[in-house]
């Protein structure tokens, strides 16, 4: 999509991009989580598509969609690994910001202000969908996950993370992150919309996806960092699911 | 001429080449630039310098395929004896005694002469297809942009890169050009360094004597030879250094007694003025520091090279992971992972080394009693001993994969 940007606006977008990419700034929690997120994403893609991370441009030939791309924190790494990347965000102002940063990084990424449903209508398909921290914000999760499945090529990989619903996640994600640490603006999350791993697996199955893996992201207050856990899915967790081999 | 790389390393001492070998293993393209000629660096005669390599360091050199080339020149260190001594009294005081029998991982460390390590490293980086080695060229400028960085060399050529690493030693000009200031102090002491041949075998035992004027280390080398690092006030050290060989030995002998039998010098003598210099930050925009460029510590605890190797292990792990995840390896988010990992370790090391030295270079009777008691206590408490031994072997802390 050719978005014509007013040149006088570019400086403003670059400043906003700087904010997105400032690892000590407003989006610090995302930056802190990025190593584990990238570790899960790259491992899953390598396993599913037989790629080796040590090789040159390991993801070349793969078409990846990032839903809720924000400033491009996941799109840029995927593009650097050789993938063809489309980043979409429902917030229009994020698009020129992400474009400005990709230009600075010398990367080609197709950023669009659109929705999953609109992409389905346009007949687009992808090998991989990154669906990170979105599903807890949508009005109808089943309809949304169905659209995601329709966007996948047969056998395509869907990586979806969200927040569990239990007393601990309420304390950690809402009281902790929004009120105590002020990592996120108050009102970012509505706890009643959080989804348990079992509920998510069920929704994905109903949407025609085959769930294959789930892991937790565990925060370690001693090292002040995140790690992947096989068992602790009590707050943040991530899942992998596959589209059927023949179109459903 | 213009070269392109992922990592441009300023300094081809010991730390720069090890970093290049570690990163090139994962396919990162490295350029190593050193001001000195290849001949000066690779064909050095024995200059008296030898390293007490901690077990973790040796594991790392092994993982990088370096150890295999130098193993035959190394001397195992099976035992470290720490003694508080007063000149003339010899080694008669309460001793602190660490033995490798108390940890499960074999010898506590190895002694290796600088020349063997350096020569091997030069050959390895020269042969590696992903490493370009530029000798006899000085880096004179560096430029940083949002997309990358570049180095300008004194012959006018330019190396473009994603990340600049300063492994250019205590007076790191990479740090200075990045606006990173240093802190530290002069110890008002100079180390006298030499190697001796002796009559009696050393049995793989390293000795550290704490003398009123400063520490004296006797470190075992292959055969009946030992490396001596001996510290005195600047003036006295320089005066001793000017003495002819025989008189020099006359001054040295009474300092550690006669347990090694007759001694004689083998190889030239050196003096190194001692100071502590630590960079206020280990990273800047598209710049990371490693080795002495990040922290030049007092060589008293033999931790200079070991600490530098820990930098390399941590930095290479952070960079390789970021590269495999498709991140910009020089972004502030990535570099801050390295800075965070190393900051605690470095602060602890600098403080400990300094305290150690201040405590042991003092002839105050009360302090003497205190430290003798302290050493007695450490000896008596098994868990404190194990901690001290594991610390000396470099096995404590959040170890990078290369050192495990
Ligand atoms: C007496 C003594 C005994 C020691 N004993 C021990 C021990 O027992 N155990 C131990 O672990 N450590 C010991 N050390 C410490 C150890 O020597 C150092 O920590 C280690 O060698 C540091 O290596 P480096 O690569 O960081 O720096 P250096 O060895 O200083 O290398 C820096 C390199 O950068 C190059 N350079 C500088 N500026 C530029 C420029 N602008 N352009 C291009 N090239 C440049 C220089 O030519 C040089 O080759 C001892 C040190 C001393 C002085």
XYZ file of C-alpha atoms and ligand atoms in Angstrom:
705
model
C 0.000 0.000 0.000
C 1.517 3.298 -1.041
C 1.015 5.703 1.820
C 2.083 9.194 0.909
C 3.548 10.834 3.936
C 3.737 14.578 4.330
C 7.489 15.349 4.601
C 6.890 17.729 7.494
C 5.412 14.780 9.372
C 8.454 12.549 8.914
C 10.440 14.151 11.727
C 7.504 13.636 14.052
C 7.211 9.981 13.062
C 10.929 9.461 13.520
C 10.648 10.877 17.021
C 7.769 8.520 17.780
C 9.745 5.620 16.315
C 12.617 6.526 18.590
C 10.169 6.218 21.457
C 9.025 2.760 20.342
C 12.604 1.594 19.987
C 13.917 3.139 23.213
C 14.606 0.069 25.315
C 14.607 2.166 28.496
C 11.504 4.173 27.643
C 7.756 3.765 27.497
C 7.916 0.346 25.852
C 10.539 -1.099 28.171
C 8.415 -4.132 29.154
C 8.104 -5.133 25.492
C 11.845 -4.783 24.987
C 12.509 -6.851 28.081
C 10.266 -9.584 26.748
C 11.604 -9.449 23.193
C 14.484 -11.937 23.657
C 12.150 -14.720 24.889
C 9.499 -13.854 22.321
C 12.066 -13.980 19.513
C 13.564 -17.140 20.898
C 10.169 -18.906 20.836
C 9.234 -17.531 17.407
C 12.533 -18.419 15.723
C 12.614 -21.908 17.261
C 9.065 -22.686 16.149
C 9.586 -21.391 12.612
C 12.872 -23.305 12.273
C 11.257 -26.522 13.476
C 8.185 -26.183 11.249
C 9.953 -25.106 8.070
C 13.274 -26.931 8.522
C 15.430 -23.834 8.765
C 18.826 -23.412 10.471
C 19.436 -20.124 12.278
C 23.199 -20.139 11.621
C 22.687 -20.004 7.869
C 22.496 -16.846 5.776
C 18.928 -15.374 5.604
C 17.347 -18.490 7.187
C 13.745 -17.317 6.699
C 14.015 -16.421 3.022
C 11.013 -17.521 0.988
C 8.654 -17.309 3.988
C 5.804 -14.799 3.974
C 5.126 -13.625 7.535
C 2.227 -11.528 8.843
C 2.575 -9.650 12.145
C -0.791 -8.551 13.535
C -0.569 -5.602 15.912
C 2.898 -4.695 14.668
C 3.265 -1.463 16.680
C 6.645 0.129 15.965
C 7.914 -3.017 14.242
C 9.722 -4.704 17.141
C 9.031 -8.162 15.658
C 8.741 -7.253 11.949
C 12.299 -5.934 11.711
C 13.958 -9.072 13.134
C 11.883 -11.270 10.776
C 12.875 -9.111 7.793
C 16.537 -9.261 8.872
C 16.285 -13.059 8.895
C 15.213 -12.910 5.252
C 11.417 -13.231 5.455
C 8.943 -11.220 3.378
C 7.076 -9.326 6.087
C 3.670 -7.672 6.211
C 2.948 -5.742 9.412
C -0.583 -4.580 10.177
C -1.921 -2.475 13.009
C -5.404 -1.250 13.823
C -3.905 1.973 15.182
C -3.308 4.118 12.111
C -0.633 6.312 13.700
C 1.678 3.310 14.220
C 2.061 2.695 10.498
C 4.142 5.739 9.402
C 6.128 5.385 12.635
C 7.058 1.784 11.847
C 7.808 2.772 8.232
C 10.142 5.540 9.353
C 12.108 3.142 11.548
C 12.340 0.431 8.888
C 13.742 3.031 6.487
C 16.359 3.995 9.081
C 17.248 0.341 9.519
C 17.506 -0.148 5.759
C 14.799 -2.851 5.759
C 11.894 -3.395 3.372
C 8.674 -4.139 5.258
C 5.110 -3.823 3.987
C 3.273 -1.937 6.759
C -0.479 -1.423 6.445
C -3.306 0.064 8.442
C -5.790 -2.771 8.109
C -7.353 -5.732 9.916
C -7.150 -9.523 9.669
C -10.694 -9.649 8.332
C -9.884 -7.146 5.553
C -6.836 -9.204 4.542
C -9.038 -12.307 4.250
C -11.395 -10.372 1.994
C -8.408 -9.374 -0.154
C -7.425 -13.063 -0.495
C -3.955 -12.701 1.111
C -2.178 -15.775 2.496
C 0.888 -16.342 4.668
C 3.241 -19.093 5.838
C 3.408 -17.713 9.381
C 1.184 -15.433 11.457
C 2.532 -13.676 14.550
C -0.443 -12.933 16.738
C 1.153 -11.496 19.864
C -0.866 -9.900 22.658
C -3.864 -9.174 20.418
C -6.513 -11.777 21.117
C -7.276 -10.387 24.604
C -8.209 -7.060 23.001
C -10.653 -8.242 20.290
C -14.437 -8.263 20.625
C -15.063 -11.746 19.174
C -12.022 -14.047 19.631
C -13.532 -16.970 17.683
C -14.312 -14.844 14.619
C -10.853 -13.306 14.852
C -9.032 -16.666 15.121
C -11.103 -17.990 12.214
C -9.899 -15.063 10.102
C -6.315 -15.897 11.139
C -6.777 -19.508 10.013
C -8.131 -18.323 6.656
C -5.011 -16.192 6.199
C -2.711 -19.213 6.548
C -1.489 -21.311 3.664
C -2.161 -25.052 4.139
C 0.144 -26.277 6.928
C 0.897 -22.676 7.933
C 2.077 -21.771 11.449
C 0.114 -19.563 13.850
C 1.964 -18.230 16.909
C -0.341 -16.649 19.438
C 0.433 -15.236 22.864
C -1.859 -13.733 25.468
C -2.475 -13.487 29.216
C -4.042 -16.158 31.424
C -7.107 -15.401 33.545
C -6.666 -16.179 37.240
C -6.040 -14.198 40.447
C -2.278 -14.206 39.854
C -2.554 -12.748 36.360
C -4.896 -10.089 37.705
C -2.311 -9.065 40.273
C 0.645 -9.276 37.869
C -0.780 -7.864 34.643
C -3.197 -5.274 35.927
C -2.219 -4.276 39.449
C 1.505 -4.876 38.874
C 2.163 -3.741 35.322
C -0.432 -0.973 35.077
C -0.640 0.457 38.582
C 2.534 -0.423 40.499
C 5.287 -0.492 37.868
C 3.387 1.790 35.484
C 4.834 -0.242 32.645
C 1.545 0.054 30.770
C -1.093 2.788 30.702
C -3.948 2.183 33.152
C -6.896 0.550 31.418
C -4.690 -1.264 28.871
C -6.240 -4.567 29.855
C -9.709 -5.759 30.751
C -9.159 -8.783 32.971
C -12.515 -10.378 32.112
C -11.298 -10.675 28.497
C -8.219 -12.696 29.456
C -8.255 -16.274 28.183
C -6.989 -19.446 29.862
C -4.726 -21.775 27.826
C -7.433 -24.429 27.715
C -9.988 -21.904 26.469
C -7.560 -20.689 23.815
C -6.833 -24.236 22.633
C -10.561 -24.850 22.399
C -11.167 -21.617 20.470
C -8.348 -22.436 18.070
C -9.732 -25.907 17.466
C -13.170 -24.419 16.772
C -11.506 -21.991 14.348
C -10.020 -24.947 12.463
C -6.458 -24.682 13.805
C -4.578 -27.606 15.309
C -2.893 -26.589 18.598
C 0.610 -28.142 18.860
C 2.498 -26.368 21.643
C 2.153 -24.034 24.612
C 4.758 -22.448 26.887
C 4.808 -19.857 29.642
C 6.848 -16.663 29.896
C 8.143 -16.450 33.439
C 9.478 -13.245 34.965
C 12.512 -13.624 37.198
C 12.727 -10.695 39.625
C 16.344 -11.588 40.519
C 17.819 -11.395 37.018
C 15.023 -8.935 36.083
C 14.391 -10.813 32.879
C 12.039 -13.272 31.235
C 12.512 -16.929 30.433
C 10.491 -19.644 28.746
C 8.865 -22.178 31.051
C 7.359 -25.542 30.116
C 5.041 -25.608 33.094
C 4.315 -22.125 34.399
C 1.619 -20.678 32.128
C 0.031 -18.756 34.979
C 0.411 -15.261 33.515
C 1.905 -14.660 30.062
C 1.915 -17.613 27.681
C 2.446 -18.395 24.021
C 1.038 -21.105 21.766
C 1.722 -22.659 18.383
C -1.004 -24.045 16.134
C -1.155 -25.233 12.555
C -3.548 -24.762 9.666
C -4.725 -28.036 8.126
C -2.648 -29.376 5.226
C -5.577 -29.206 2.778
C -7.798 -26.139 2.808
C -10.653 -26.691 5.245
C 40.201 0.278 0.268
C 36.891 -0.330 2.006
C 35.998 -3.419 4.042
C 32.617 -4.489 5.309
C 31.956 -6.464 8.497
C 29.420 -7.271 11.197
C 31.892 -6.590 13.994
C 35.000 -4.413 13.739
C 37.389 -5.130 16.605
C 40.005 -2.549 17.536
C 42.941 -4.340 19.167
C 44.546 -7.650 18.307
C 46.037 -8.386 21.726
C 44.557 -11.472 23.352
C 40.974 -10.380 23.910
C 40.260 -9.069 20.386
C 41.244 -12.314 18.615
C 39.333 -14.552 21.075
C 36.203 -12.456 20.520
C 36.638 -12.710 16.752
C 37.002 -16.501 16.959
C 33.932 -16.820 19.198
C 31.711 -14.670 16.961
C 32.983 -16.020 13.634
C 31.961 -19.483 14.808
C 28.345 -18.380 14.410
C 28.945 -16.824 11.007
C 29.443 -13.205 12.080
C 32.030 -11.494 9.854
C 34.796 -9.894 11.922
C 37.657 -7.513 11.189
C 40.513 -7.301 13.711
C 42.797 -4.255 13.503
C 46.040 -3.897 15.455
C 48.586 -1.107 15.371
C 51.524 -3.431 15.919
C 53.019 -5.528 13.157
C 52.286 -9.221 12.932
C 55.962 -9.921 13.473
C 56.084 -8.082 16.790
C 52.995 -9.831 18.062
C 53.406 -13.386 16.807
C 57.128 -14.006 17.170
C 57.681 -12.672 20.636
C 60.402 -14.265 22.699
C 59.590 -15.156 26.269
C 58.860 -11.801 27.878
C 58.302 -13.153 31.383
C 54.557 -12.765 31.135
C 52.496 -15.819 31.985
C 48.826 -16.217 32.801
C 47.114 -18.069 35.565
C 44.161 -19.288 33.528
C 41.127 -20.149 35.602
C 39.330 -23.396 34.899
C 36.408 -21.530 33.290
C 38.835 -19.707 30.973
C 40.462 -22.963 29.980
C 37.081 -24.504 29.174
C 36.319 -21.541 26.983
C 39.637 -21.757 25.100
C 38.921 -25.453 24.686
C 35.437 -24.814 23.262
C 36.968 -22.396 20.752
C 39.635 -24.869 19.633
C 42.479 -22.732 21.016
C 43.455 -24.822 24.004
C 44.307 -27.840 21.852
C 47.219 -25.878 20.317
C 48.710 -24.664 23.598
C 47.965 -27.526 26.023
C 51.446 -28.987 25.683
C 52.998 -25.743 26.984
C 50.707 -25.408 29.987
C 51.478 -26.247 33.588
C 48.639 -27.465 35.808
C 48.098 -25.584 39.012
C 47.042 -28.105 41.623
C 47.358 -26.003 44.687
C 47.410 -22.334 45.664
C 49.111 -21.477 48.935
C 48.542 -18.031 50.363
C 50.988 -16.921 53.007
C 51.350 -13.787 55.048
C 55.010 -13.037 55.352
C 57.318 -10.390 56.704
C 60.610 -9.820 55.042
C 63.306 -11.967 56.608
C 60.771 -14.208 58.269
C 60.209 -16.080 55.008
C 57.144 -18.179 54.645
C 56.644 -19.010 58.261
C 53.233 -17.588 58.967
C 49.702 -18.928 59.132
C 48.968 -20.101 55.630
C 45.831 -20.190 53.535
C 45.829 -23.339 51.491
C 43.591 -24.128 48.534
C 43.773 -27.459 46.846
C 42.103 -28.666 43.700
C 41.228 -31.899 45.500
C 38.423 -29.904 47.087
C 36.550 -29.151 43.870
C 35.358 -31.843 41.526
C 36.501 -30.219 38.311
C 40.194 -31.167 38.185
C 43.118 -28.721 38.445
C 42.235 -25.198 39.600
C 43.826 -23.592 36.645
C 46.791 -23.630 34.323
C 49.838 -21.485 33.853
C 50.533 -20.515 30.282
C 53.176 -18.194 28.875
C 51.844 -15.228 26.950
C 53.943 -15.982 23.851
C 52.294 -19.365 23.127
C 48.778 -18.040 23.510
C 49.491 -14.994 21.344
C 51.165 -16.946 18.566
C 48.330 -19.479 18.353
C 45.703 -16.781 18.329
C 47.458 -14.890 15.486
C 47.635 -18.042 13.367
C 44.002 -18.884 13.996
C 42.570 -15.480 13.086
C 44.811 -15.306 10.022
C 43.434 -18.597 8.715
C 39.742 -18.091 9.523
C 37.614 -17.415 6.400
C 35.221 -15.084 8.273
C 37.962 -13.025 9.970
C 40.013 -10.310 8.288
C 43.175 -9.479 10.208
C 44.813 -6.093 9.577
C 48.247 -5.682 11.196
C 50.413 -2.635 11.561
C 47.501 -0.227 11.045
C 46.182 2.127 13.661
C 42.547 3.108 13.997
C 42.383 6.915 13.944
C 38.653 7.705 13.829
C 35.204 6.164 14.254
C 31.817 7.293 12.951
C 28.425 6.207 14.265
C 25.108 6.493 12.405
C 21.618 5.081 12.994
C 22.315 2.299 10.498
C 25.911 1.422 11.200
C 29.392 2.526 12.066
C 32.787 2.844 10.459
C 36.453 2.937 11.402
C 39.060 5.005 9.626
C 42.582 3.590 9.609
C 45.853 5.534 9.451
C 46.401 4.475 5.833
C 43.133 6.184 4.928
C 41.111 3.012 4.402
C 37.682 2.551 5.939
C 36.035 -0.439 7.618
C 32.236 -0.295 7.670
C 30.491 -2.355 10.312
C 27.419 -2.878 12.455
C 29.252 -2.870 15.797
C 32.625 -1.556 16.963
C 34.329 -3.430 19.803
C 37.142 -1.725 21.682
C 39.640 -4.408 22.752
C 42.444 -1.875 22.611
C 43.758 -2.156 26.139
C 44.017 0.092 29.190
C 44.317 3.329 27.225
C 41.431 2.427 24.932
C 41.061 5.164 22.345
C 37.835 3.500 21.156
C 36.319 4.318 24.556
C 37.698 7.862 24.445
C 36.298 8.474 20.950
C 32.915 7.190 22.127
C 33.004 9.723 24.951
C 33.282 7.016 27.617
C 35.323 8.302 30.533
C 37.338 6.194 32.952
C 37.836 6.063 36.664
C 40.608 4.538 38.675
C 43.722 5.246 40.613
C 47.427 4.687 40.715
C 48.533 2.067 43.233
C 51.881 3.813 43.565
C 53.329 0.380 43.011
C 55.175 -1.301 40.210
C 55.206 -5.000 39.430
C 58.566 -6.601 38.776
C 58.107 -9.559 36.477
C 60.570 -12.306 35.700
C 60.911 -16.050 35.298
C 63.263 -18.161 37.354
C 64.703 -21.630 37.069
C 65.007 -23.445 40.376
C 66.635 -26.533 41.805
C 63.663 -28.127 43.590
C 60.404 -29.033 41.792
C 57.377 -26.812 42.376
C 54.921 -29.737 42.272
C 52.351 -27.574 40.507
C 51.912 -25.363 43.553
C 51.324 -21.631 43.182
C 52.345 -19.356 46.035
C 51.041 -15.961 46.923
C 53.027 -14.181 49.655
C 51.641 -11.037 51.152
C 54.587 -8.827 52.049
C 54.351 -5.481 53.805
C 55.240 -3.663 50.586
C 52.885 -5.683 48.403
C 52.213 -9.181 47.125
C 54.668 -11.630 45.611
C 53.412 -14.466 43.421
C 55.362 -17.567 42.440
C 53.503 -19.380 39.694
C 54.593 -22.772 38.334
C 55.729 -23.072 34.709
C 56.600 -26.328 32.911
C 59.862 -27.881 34.153
C 61.691 -26.477 37.130
C 60.675 -22.939 36.272
C 58.349 -20.388 37.842
C 56.951 -17.021 36.902
C 57.463 -14.315 39.510
C 55.306 -11.227 39.873
C 56.538 -9.087 42.678
C 55.234 -5.697 43.755
C 57.085 -2.788 45.355
C 56.656 0.980 45.681
C 57.458 2.736 42.366
C 60.850 4.119 43.423
C 62.103 0.980 45.059
C 60.888 -1.177 42.161
C 62.673 0.997 39.629
C 65.843 0.932 41.692
C 65.685 -2.866 41.952
C 64.985 -3.136 38.245
C 68.183 -1.212 37.448
C 70.327 -3.652 39.454
C 72.453 -6.219 37.616
C 70.984 -9.755 37.545
C 72.970 -11.055 40.485
C 72.067 -8.209 42.797
C 68.445 -8.476 41.664
C 68.383 -12.107 42.746
C 69.988 -11.156 46.054
C 67.032 -8.877 46.735
C 64.490 -11.454 45.601
C 65.791 -14.532 47.457
C 65.046 -13.556 51.058
C 61.504 -12.604 50.103
C 60.309 -16.140 49.744
C 62.967 -18.216 51.429
C 64.747 -21.239 50.021
C 62.050 -23.854 49.553
C 62.768 -24.012 45.806
C 66.519 -24.437 46.345
C 68.989 -22.403 44.299
C 67.397 -19.995 41.812
C 68.551 -18.223 38.663
C 66.936 -15.947 36.128
C 65.698 -17.409 32.837
C 64.506 -14.741 30.440
C 64.401 -10.956 30.555
C 63.048 -8.934 33.481
C 60.204 -6.434 33.173
C 58.513 -3.708 35.145
C 54.810 -2.800 34.903
C 53.494 0.220 36.811
C 50.204 -0.774 38.412
C 46.988 1.152 38.220
C 43.316 0.416 38.230
C 41.317 1.788 35.321
C 37.654 1.028 34.696
C 35.467 2.451 31.937
C 32.419 4.228 33.405
C 30.286 2.410 30.842
C 31.017 -0.782 28.906
C 28.872 0.308 25.985
C 28.040 3.381 23.924
C 26.128 3.888 20.672
C 27.252 0.956 18.459
C 30.298 0.454 20.695
C 31.147 -2.231 23.261
C 34.335 -2.528 25.317
C 36.019 -5.777 26.370
C 39.159 -6.821 28.226
C 41.545 -4.232 29.630
C 39.719 -1.540 27.631
C 36.747 -2.133 29.923
C 38.642 -2.862 33.128
C 42.359 -2.855 33.745
C 42.703 -4.429 37.156
C 45.661 -5.039 39.403
C 47.253 -8.334 38.320
C 47.580 -9.404 41.959
C 44.818 -11.968 41.832
C 45.827 -13.029 38.320
C 42.388 -11.983 37.120
C 43.154 -9.603 34.249
C 42.978 -12.024 31.355
C 40.362 -14.181 33.071
C 38.022 -11.204 33.473
C 38.583 -10.277 29.826
C 37.707 -13.800 28.729
C 34.498 -13.561 30.745
C 33.671 -10.386 28.807
C 34.219 -12.247 25.559
C 32.073 -15.198 26.630
C 29.186 -12.940 27.669
C 29.474 -10.520 24.730
C 29.727 -13.246 22.092
C 26.729 -15.079 23.569
C 24.612 -11.896 23.578
C 25.660 -10.986 20.006
C 25.187 -14.456 18.547
C 21.723 -14.821 20.108
C 20.686 -11.383 18.856
C 22.027 -12.178 15.380
C 20.112 -15.457 15.278
C 16.964 -13.654 16.403
C 17.297 -11.091 13.630
C 17.949 -8.192 16.005
C 20.288 -5.303 15.221
C 23.341 -6.591 17.141
C 24.421 -3.047 18.028
C 21.048 -1.739 19.215
C 20.930 -0.271 22.730
C 18.579 -3.086 23.810
C 21.121 -5.743 22.799
C 24.213 -3.973 24.141
C 22.505 -3.311 27.470
C 22.186 -7.090 27.962
C 25.969 -7.345 27.846
C 26.510 -4.338 30.115
C 24.065 -5.691 32.666
C 25.579 -9.158 32.640
C 29.093 -7.869 33.250
C 28.477 -4.927 35.550
C 28.113 -6.805 38.804
C 31.063 -9.053 38.166
C 33.378 -6.190 37.333
C 32.440 -4.027 40.287
C 32.891 -6.971 42.640
C 36.247 -7.887 41.119
C 37.661 -4.375 41.240
C 36.591 -3.852 44.835
C 37.819 -7.245 45.985
C 41.194 -6.908 44.283
C 41.666 -3.463 45.694
C 40.627 -4.383 49.221
C 42.798 -7.458 49.105
C 45.783 -5.394 48.117
C 45.206 -2.606 50.625
C 44.703 -5.074 53.411
C 47.795 -7.052 52.575
C 50.175 -4.201 51.748
C 50.077 -2.832 55.227
C 52.414 -3.498 58.067
C 50.031 -2.328 60.765
C 50.210 -4.957 63.539
C 46.482 -4.930 64.132
C 45.698 -5.406 60.448
C 48.211 -8.224 60.351
C 46.526 -9.954 63.225
C 43.144 -9.403 61.632
C 44.099 -10.907 58.324
C 45.923 -13.816 59.898
C 42.791 -14.540 61.862
C 40.729 -14.095 58.727
C 42.868 -16.532 56.782
C 42.713 -18.981 59.674
C 38.953 -18.674 59.656
C 38.644 -19.227 55.930
C 40.815 -22.298 56.376
C 38.611 -23.609 59.151
C 35.269 -23.158 57.415
C 34.775 -25.716 54.641
C 32.059 -23.789 52.805
C 34.031 -20.541 52.813
C 37.009 -22.452 51.457
C 34.987 -24.008 48.680
C 33.577 -20.629 47.729
C 37.040 -19.078 47.647
C 38.387 -21.963 45.579
C 35.516 -21.885 43.108
C 35.919 -18.103 42.850
C 39.613 -18.469 42.037
C 38.776 -21.128 39.441
C 36.195 -18.779 37.902
C 33.329 -21.178 38.508
C 31.039 -18.863 40.460
C 28.404 -16.514 39.073
C 26.060 -16.589 36.098
C 28.361 -18.391 33.677
C 28.116 -17.849 29.906
C 27.656 -21.051 27.871
C 31.220 -20.969 26.549
C 32.568 -21.373 30.071
C 30.320 -24.182 31.254
C 52.667 -8.007 34.905
C 51.345 -8.509 34.449
C 50.978 -9.798 34.795
C 49.726 -10.262 34.454
N 49.391 -11.516 34.861
C 48.156 -11.987 34.574
C 47.752 -13.287 35.026
O 48.487 -14.011 35.682
N 46.503 -13.725 34.733
C 45.653 -12.944 34.016
O 44.535 -13.392 33.771
N 46.001 -11.718 33.545
C 47.233 -11.204 33.826
N 47.591 -9.944 33.384
C 46.648 -9.110 32.624
C 46.624 -9.418 31.103
O 47.893 -9.208 30.525
C 45.660 -8.510 30.405
O 44.448 -8.472 31.114
C 45.352 -9.008 28.967
O 46.498 -9.200 28.221
C 44.456 -7.962 28.317
O 44.422 -8.100 26.956
P 43.676 -7.063 25.992
O 43.593 -7.761 24.681
O 42.440 -6.581 26.619
O 44.611 -5.766 25.900
P 46.088 -5.597 25.338
O 46.860 -6.845 25.502
O 46.587 -4.354 25.945
O 45.905 -5.413 23.767
C 45.506 -4.186 23.156
C 45.937 -4.168 21.709
O 45.310 -3.065 21.079
C 46.186 -2.472 20.149
N 45.770 -1.082 19.940
C 45.648 -0.101 20.872
N 45.199 1.034 20.306
C 45.010 0.762 18.986
C 44.539 1.536 17.861
N 44.167 2.809 17.979
N 44.475 0.932 16.658
C 44.828 -0.364 16.514
N 45.270 -1.140 17.538
C 45.371 -0.576 18.753
C 47.545 -2.620 20.785
O 48.559 -2.628 19.810
C 47.431 -3.973 21.515
O 47.940 -5.045 20.753
C 48.833 -9.445 33.713
C 49.230 -8.166 33.334
C 50.454 -7.671 33.711
C 50.828 -6.283 33.356
